[in-house]
PDB file of C-alpha atoms in Angstrom:
ATOM      1  CA  UNK A  15      -0.023   0.041  -0.144  1.00 46.00           C
ATOM      2  CA  UNK A  16       1.518   3.320  -0.995  1.00 55.00           C
ATOM      3  CA  UNK A  17       2.121   5.743   1.913  1.00 68.00           C
ATOM      4  CA  UNK A  18      -1.064   7.294   2.742  1.00 68.00           C
ATOM      5  CA  UNK A  19       0.434  10.761   4.233  1.00 72.00           C
ATOM      6  CA  UNK A  20       1.079  11.190   0.442  1.00 77.00           C
ATOM      7  CA  UNK A  21      -2.222  10.747  -0.740  1.00 78.00           C
ATOM      8  CA  UNK A  22      -3.321  13.122   2.289  1.00 75.00           C
ATOM      9  CA  UNK A  23      -0.857  15.685   1.194  1.00 75.00           C
ATOM     10  CA  UNK A  24      -2.304  15.594  -2.457  1.00 78.00           C
ATOM     11  CA  UNK A  25      -5.738  15.663  -1.480  1.00 76.00           C
ATOM     12  CA  UNK A  26      -6.447  12.473  -3.118  1.00 78.00           C
ATOM     13  CA  UNK A  27      -7.252   9.800  -0.181  1.00 82.00           C
ATOM     14  CA  UNK A  28     -10.483   8.219  -0.567  1.00 86.00           C
ATOM     15  CA  UNK A  29     -12.287   5.640   1.151  1.00 89.00           C
ATOM     16  CA  UNK A  30     -10.572   2.870  -0.179  1.00 88.00           C
ATOM     17  CA  UNK A  31      -7.180   3.960   1.026  1.00 86.00           C
ATOM     18  CA  UNK A  32      -8.601   4.762   4.109  1.00 87.00           C
ATOM     19  CA  UNK A  33     -10.122   1.180   4.591  1.00 91.00           C
ATOM     20  CA  UNK A  34      -6.751  -0.387   3.522  1.00 88.00           C
ATOM     21  CA  UNK A  35      -5.077   1.769   6.170  1.00 87.00           C
ATOM     22  CA  UNK A  36      -7.492   0.718   8.781  1.00 91.00           C
ATOM     23  CA  UNK A  37      -7.110  -3.061   7.857  1.00 93.00           C
ATOM     24  CA  UNK A  38      -3.281  -3.068   8.491  1.00 93.00           C
ATOM     25  CA  UNK A  39      -4.022  -1.384  12.035  1.00 93.00           C
ATOM     26  CA  UNK A  40      -3.813   2.189  11.350  1.00 91.00           C
ATOM     27  CA  UNK A  41      -6.186   4.094  13.629  1.00 93.00           C
ATOM     28  CA  UNK A  42      -8.465   7.079  12.735  1.00 92.00           C
ATOM     29  CA  UNK A  43      -6.461   8.908  15.328  1.00 95.00           C
ATOM     30  CA  UNK A  44      -3.348   8.117  13.671  1.00 92.00           C
ATOM     31  CA  UNK A  45      -4.683   9.315  10.233  1.00 88.00           C
ATOM     32  CA  UNK A  46      -5.716  12.830  12.073  1.00 90.00           C
ATOM     33  CA  UNK A  47      -2.409  12.810  13.423  1.00 92.00           C
ATOM     34  CA  UNK A  48      -0.769  12.488  10.131  1.00 87.00           C
ATOM     35  CA  UNK A  49      -3.052  15.081   8.453  1.00 87.00           C
ATOM     36  CA  UNK A  50      -2.378  17.484  11.319  1.00 91.00           C
ATOM     37  CA  UNK A  51       1.373  17.298  10.826  1.00 91.00           C
ATOM     38  CA  UNK A  52       1.259  17.632   7.191  1.00 88.00           C
ATOM     39  CA  UNK A  53      -0.909  20.904   7.627  1.00 89.00           C
ATOM     40  CA  UNK A  54       2.040  22.074  10.134  1.00 93.00           C
ATOM     41  CA  UNK A  55       4.840  21.467   8.115  1.00 90.00           C
ATOM     42  CA  UNK A  56       3.144  23.313   5.073  1.00 89.00           C
ATOM     43  CA  UNK A  57       2.382  26.206   7.198  1.00 92.00           C
ATOM     44  CA  UNK A  58       5.638  26.377   8.553  1.00 92.00           C
ATOM     45  CA  UNK A  59       7.168  26.166   5.113  1.00 89.00           C
ATOM     46  CA  UNK A  60       5.140  29.070   4.030  1.00 91.00           C
ATOM     47  CA  UNK A  61       6.073  31.274   6.987  1.00 91.00           C
ATOM     48  CA  UNK A  62       9.958  30.467   6.081  1.00 88.00           C
ATOM     49  CA  UNK A  63       9.478  31.097   2.708  1.00 90.00           C
ATOM     50  CA  UNK A  64       7.960  34.771   3.495  1.00 91.00           C
ATOM     51  CA  UNK A  65      10.420  35.537   6.049  1.00 91.00           C
ATOM     52  CA  UNK A  66      13.448  34.080   3.949  1.00 88.00           C
ATOM     53  CA  UNK A  67      14.568  32.084   6.785  1.00 83.00           C
ATOM     54  CA  UNK A  68      18.027  30.413   6.574  1.00 79.00           C
ATOM     55  CA  UNK A  69      18.878  26.691   6.776  1.00 73.00           C
ATOM     56  CA  UNK A  70      19.486  25.481   9.953  1.00 70.00           C
ATOM     57  CA  UNK A  71      22.843  23.934   8.624  1.00 73.00           C
ATOM     58  CA  UNK A  72      25.564  25.930   7.601  1.00 74.00           C
ATOM     59  CA  UNK A  73      26.196  26.908   3.976  1.00 72.00           C
ATOM     60  CA  UNK A  74      28.816  25.092   2.122  1.00 75.00           C
ATOM     61  CA  UNK A  75      31.164  26.522  -0.418  1.00 80.00           C
ATOM     62  CA  UNK A  76      32.279  23.839  -2.996  1.00 81.00           C
ATOM     63  CA  UNK A  77      36.053  24.019  -3.333  1.00 83.00           C
ATOM     64  CA  UNK A  78      37.284  24.778  -7.128  1.00 84.00           C
ATOM     65  CA  UNK A  79      40.173  22.743  -8.041  1.00 80.00           C
ATOM     66  CA  UNK A  80      42.942  24.559  -9.993  1.00 66.00           C
TER      67      UNK A  80
END
């Protein structure tokens, strides 16, 4: 079964995928948690773009070989 978070992120999750996830033990609470985490990540990314936030890791400058 494909990762349900990909389907949720793209808005293409249907009852078939939900039933398949539930059949392997995924609870409705876990499905809701995935949707909430995806929404929070999208919102965070939007704010980071607007604020022009630097990456947490240092910028690496490639070496040029002479």
